[in-house]
């Protein structure tokens, strides 16, 4: 896997988890709504699995967002999402 691909998967993982939690949706609920197994959501949220456009579209629809939001470096409000490199340790 290339560094660019790894970075995209990490961004997807962070955004997917953030959006899901903002909507108070469990991994199980999201999987059911999107028509996938819960393990797929777990793999995606941990950046362990590559994903198809079909799967992304189903997940985005289930969350009520556009696919572009899953890869956005900034939120719709313009606030930058923290990445692992930018998070402060507590």
Coordinates of N, CA, C and O in Angstrom, one line a residue:
X1 N 0.9 -1.2 0.0 CA 0.0 0.0 0.0 C 0.9 1.2 0.0 O 1.8 1.3 0.8
X2 N 0.6 2.2 -0.8 CA 1.4 3.4 -0.9 C 1.1 4.3 0.3 O 0.0 4.2 0.8
X3 N 2.0 5.2 0.6 CA 1.7 6.2 1.6 C 0.5 7.0 1.4 O -0.3 7.4 2.3
X4 N 0.3 7.4 0.1 CA -0.9 8.2 -0.3 C -2.2 7.4 0.0 O -3.2 8.0 0.5
X5 N -2.2 6.1 -0.3 CA -3.4 5.3 -0.1 C -3.6 5.2 1.4 O -4.7 5.3 1.9
X6 N -2.5 4.9 2.2 CA -2.6 4.8 3.6 C -3.2 6.1 4.2 O -4.1 6.0 5.1
X7 N -2.8 7.2 3.8 CA -3.3 8.5 4.3 C -4.8 8.7 4.0 O -5.5 9.2 4.8
X8 N -5.2 8.3 2.8 CA -6.6 8.4 2.4 C -7.4 7.5 3.2 O -8.5 7.9 3.7
X9 N -7.0 6.3 3.5 CA -7.7 5.3 4.3 C -7.8 5.8 5.8 O -8.8 5.7 6.4
X10 N -6.7 6.5 6.3 CA -6.7 7.0 7.6 C -7.7 8.2 7.7 O -8.5 8.3 8.7
X11 N -7.8 9.0 6.7 CA -8.7 10.2 6.7 C -10.1 9.6 6.7 O -11.0 10.1 7.4
X12 N -10.4 8.6 5.8 CA -11.7 8.0 5.7 C -12.1 7.4 7.1 O -13.2 7.6 7.6
X13 N -11.2 6.7 7.7 CA -11.4 6.1 9.0 C -11.8 7.1 10.1 O -12.8 7.0 10.8
X14 N -11.1 8.2 10.1 CA -11.3 9.3 11.1 C -12.7 9.9 10.9 O -13.5 10.2 11.8
X15 N -12.9 10.3 9.6 CA -14.2 10.9 9.3 C -15.4 10.0 9.5 O -16.4 10.5 10.0
X16 N -15.3 8.8 9.1 CA -16.4 7.8 9.2 C -16.7 7.7 10.7 O -17.9 7.8 11.0
X17 N -15.8 7.5 11.5 CA -16.0 7.4 13.0 C -16.6 8.7 13.5 O -17.6 8.6 14.3
X18 N -16.1 9.8 13.2 CA -16.6 11.1 13.7 C -18.0 11.3 13.3 O -18.9 11.6 14.1
X19 N -18.3 11.1 12.0 CA -19.7 11.3 11.5 C -20.7 10.4 12.2 O -21.8 10.7 12.6
X20 N -20.3 9.1 12.3 CA -21.1 8.1 12.9 C -21.4 8.5 14.3 O -22.6 8.4 14.7
X21 N -20.4 8.9 15.1 CA -20.6 9.2 16.5 C -21.5 10.5 16.6 O -22.3 10.6 17.5
X22 N -21.2 11.5 15.7 CA -22.0 12.7 15.7 C -23.5 12.4 15.5 O -24.4 13.1 16.1
X23 N -23.8 11.4 14.8 CA -25.2 11.0 14.5 C -25.7 10.0 15.5 O -26.8 9.5 15.4
X24 N -24.9 9.6 16.5 CA -25.3 8.7 17.6 C -25.7 7.3 17.0 O -26.8 6.8 17.3
X25 N -24.9 6.9 16.0 CA -25.2 5.6 15.3 C -24.1 4.6 15.7 O -22.9 4.9 15.7
X26 N -24.5 3.4 16.1 CA -23.5 2.4 16.4 C -23.0 1.8 15.2 O -23.5 1.9 14.1
X27 N -21.9 1.0 15.3 CA -21.3 0.4 14.1 C -22.3 -0.7 13.6 O -22.4 -0.8 12.4
X28 N -23.0 -1.3 14.5 CA -24.0 -2.3 14.1 C -25.1 -1.7 13.3 O -25.6 -2.2 12.3
X29 N -25.6 -0.6 13.8 CA -26.7 0.1 13.1 C -26.3 0.6 11.7 O -27.0 0.5 10.8
X30 N -25.1 1.2 11.7 CA -24.6 1.6 10.4 C -24.4 0.5 9.4 O -24.8 0.6 8.2
X31 N -23.9 -0.6 9.9 CA -23.7 -1.8 9.0 C -25.0 -2.3 8.5 O -25.2 -2.6 7.3
X32 N -26.0 -2.3 9.3 CA -27.4 -2.8 8.9 C -28.0 -1.8 7.9 O -28.5 -2.3 6.9
X33 N -27.9 -0.5 8.2 CA -28.4 0.5 7.2 C -27.7 0.4 5.9 O -28.4 0.6 4.8
X34 N -26.4 0.2 5.9 CA -25.7 0.2 4.6 C -25.7 -1.1 3.9 O -25.3 -1.2 2.8
X35 N -26.1 -2.2 4.6 CA -26.2 -3.5 4.0 C -24.9 -4.2 4.0 O -24.6 -5.1 3.1
X36 N -24.0 -4.0 5.0 CA -22.7 -4.6 5.2 C -22.6 -5.2 6.5 O -23.4 -4.9 7.5
X37 N -21.6 -6.1 6.7 CA -21.3 -6.7 8.0 C -20.7 -5.7 8.9 O -20.0 -4.8 8.5
X38 N -20.9 -5.8 10.2 CA -20.3 -4.9 11.2 C -18.8 -4.9 11.1 O -18.2 -3.9 11.3
X39 N -18.2 -6.1 10.8 CA -16.8 -6.2 10.6 C -16.2 -5.2 9.6 O -15.2 -4.7 9.7
X40 N -17.0 -5.0 8.5 CA -16.6 -4.1 7.5 C -16.4 -2.7 8.0 O -15.5 -1.9 7.8
X41 N -17.4 -2.2 8.8 CA -17.4 -0.9 9.5 C -16.2 -0.8 10.4 O -15.4 0.2 10.4
X42 N -16.0 -1.9 11.2 CA -14.8 -1.9 12.1 C -13.5 -1.8 11.3 O -12.6 -1.1 11.7
X43 N -13.4 -2.5 10.3 CA -12.1 -2.5 9.4 C -11.9 -1.1 8.9 O -10.8 -0.6 8.9
X44 N -13.0 -0.5 8.4 CA -12.9 0.8 7.8 C -12.5 1.9 8.8 O -11.7 2.8 8.6
X45 N -13.1 1.8 10.0 CA -12.8 2.8 11.0 C -11.4 2.6 11.6 O -10.9 3.5 12.3
X46 N -10.8 1.5 11.4 CA -9.4 1.3 11.8 C -8.4 1.3 10.7 O -7.3 1.0 10.8
X47 N -8.9 1.8 9.5 CA -8.1 1.9 8.3 C -7.4 0.6 7.9 O -6.3 0.6 7.4
X48 N -8.0 -0.5 8.1 CA -7.5 -1.8 7.9 C -7.9 -2.4 6.5 O -7.5 -3.5 6.2
X49 N -8.9 -1.8 5.9 CA -9.4 -2.4 4.7 C -9.6 -1.3 3.6 O -10.1 -0.2 3.9
X50 N -9.3 -1.7 2.4 CA -9.6 -0.8 1.2 C -11.1 -1.0 1.0 O -11.7 -2.0 1.4
X51 N -11.7 -0.1 0.2 CA -13.1 -0.1 0.1 C -13.5 0.3 -1.3 O -12.8 1.0 -2.0
X52 N -14.6 -0.3 -1.8 CA -15.1 0.0 -3.1 C -16.0 1.3 -3.1 O -16.5 1.7 -2.0
X53 N -16.2 1.9 -4.2 CA -17.0 3.0 -4.4 C -18.5 2.6 -4.0 O -19.2 3.4 -3.3
X54 N -18.9 1.5 -4.4 CA -20.2 1.0 -4.0 C -20.4 1.0 -2.5 O -21.5 1.4 -2.0
X55 N -19.4 0.5 -1.8 CA -19.5 0.4 -0.3 C -19.5 1.8 0.3 O -20.3 2.1 1.1
X56 N -18.7 2.7 -0.2 CA -18.6 4.1 0.2 C -20.0 4.8 0.0 O -20.5 5.5 0.9
X57 N -20.6 4.6 -1.1 CA -21.9 5.2 -1.5 C -22.9 4.7 -0.5 O -23.7 5.5 0.0
X58 N -22.9 3.4 -0.2 CA -23.9 2.8 0.7 C -23.7 3.4 2.1 O -24.7 3.7 2.8
X59 N -22.5 3.5 2.6 CA -22.2 4.0 3.9 C -22.6 5.5 4.0 O -23.2 6.0 5.0
X60 N -22.2 6.3 3.0 CA -22.5 7.7 3.0 C -24.1 7.9 3.0 O -24.6 8.7 3.8
X61 N -24.8 7.1 2.2 CA -26.2 7.2 2.2 C -26.8 6.9 3.6 O -27.7 7.5 4.0
X62 N -26.3 5.8 4.2 CA -26.8 5.4 5.5 C -26.5 6.5 6.6 O -27.3 6.6 7.5
X63 N -25.5 7.3 6.4 CA -25.2 8.3 7.3 C -25.8 9.7 6.9 O -25.8 10.6 7.7
X64 N -26.4 9.7 5.7 CA -27.0 11.0 5.2 C -26.0 12.0 4.8 O -26.3 13.2 5.0
X65 N -24.8 11.6 4.3 CA -23.8 12.6 3.9 C -23.4 12.2 2.4 O -23.6 11.1 2.0
X66 N -22.7 13.1 1.8 CA -22.1 12.9 0.5 C -20.8 12.1 0.7 O -20.2 12.2 1.7
X67 N -20.4 11.4 -0.3 CA -19.2 10.6 -0.2 C -18.0 11.6 0.0 O -17.0 11.2 0.7
X68 N -18.1 12.8 -0.5 CA -17.0 13.7 -0.4 C -16.7 14.1 1.1 O -15.6 14.3 1.5
X69 N -17.8 14.0 1.9 CA -17.6 14.3 3.3 C -16.8 13.3 4.0 O -16.1 13.5 5.0
X70 N -16.8 12.1 3.5 CA -16.0 11.0 4.1 C -14.5 11.2 3.9 O -13.7 10.6 4.6
X71 N -14.1 12.0 2.9 CA -12.7 12.3 2.6 C -12.3 13.8 2.9 O -11.2 14.2 2.6
X72 N -13.2 14.5 3.5 CA -13.0 16.0 3.7 C -11.9 16.2 4.7 O -12.0 15.6 5.8
X73 N -11.0 17.0 4.4 CA -9.9 17.4 5.4 C -10.5 18.4 6.4 O -10.0 18.6 7.4
X74 N -11.6 19.1 6.0 CA -12.2 20.1 6.8 C -13.7 19.8 6.9 O -14.3 19.2 5.9
X75 N -14.3 20.1 8.0 CA -15.8 19.9 8.1 C -16.5 20.9 7.3 O -16.0 21.9 6.8
X76 N -17.8 20.7 7.1 CA -18.7 21.6 6.4 C -18.6 23.0 7.0 O -18.6 24.0 6.3
X77 N -18.4 23.1 8.3 CA -18.3 24.4 9.0 C -17.0 25.0 8.8 O -16.8 26.2 9.2
X78 N -16.0 24.3 8.2 CA -14.7 24.9 8.0 C -13.7 24.6 9.0 O -12.5 24.9 8.9
X79 N -14.1 23.9 10.1 CA -13.1 23.5 11.2 C -12.3 22.3 10.7 O -12.9 21.4 10.2
X80 N -11.0 22.4 10.9 CA -10.2 21.3 10.5 C -10.3 20.2 11.4 O -10.3 20.3 12.6
X81 N -10.4 19.0 10.8 CA -10.5 17.7 11.6 C -9.1 17.4 12.0 O -8.2 17.4 11.2
X82 N -8.9 17.0 13.3 CA -7.6 16.6 13.7 C -7.2 15.3 13.1 O -8.1 14.4 12.9
X83 N -6.0 15.1 12.7 CA -5.5 13.8 12.3 C -4.6 13.3 13.4 O -4.3 14.0 14.3
X84 N -4.2 12.1 13.3 CA -3.3 11.5 14.3 C -2.1 12.4 14.6 O -1.6 12.6 15.7
X85 N -1.5 12.9 13.5 CA -0.3 13.8 13.6 C -0.6 15.1 14.3 O 0.3 15.7 14.9
X86 N -1.9 15.6 14.3 CA -2.2 16.8 14.9 C -2.8 16.7 16.3 O -3.0 17.7 17.0
X87 N -3.2 15.5 16.7 CA -3.8 15.4 18.0 C -2.8 15.6 19.2 O -1.6 15.1 19.0
X88 N -3.2 16.1 20.2 CA -2.4 16.3 21.4 C -2.6 15.1 22.3 O -3.8 14.8 22.5
X89 N -1.6 14.6 22.9 CA -1.7 13.5 23.9 C -2.2 14.1 25.2 O -1.8 15.2 25.6
X90 N -3.1 13.3 25.9 CA -3.6 13.8 27.1 C -3.0 13.0 28.2 O -2.7 11.9 28.1

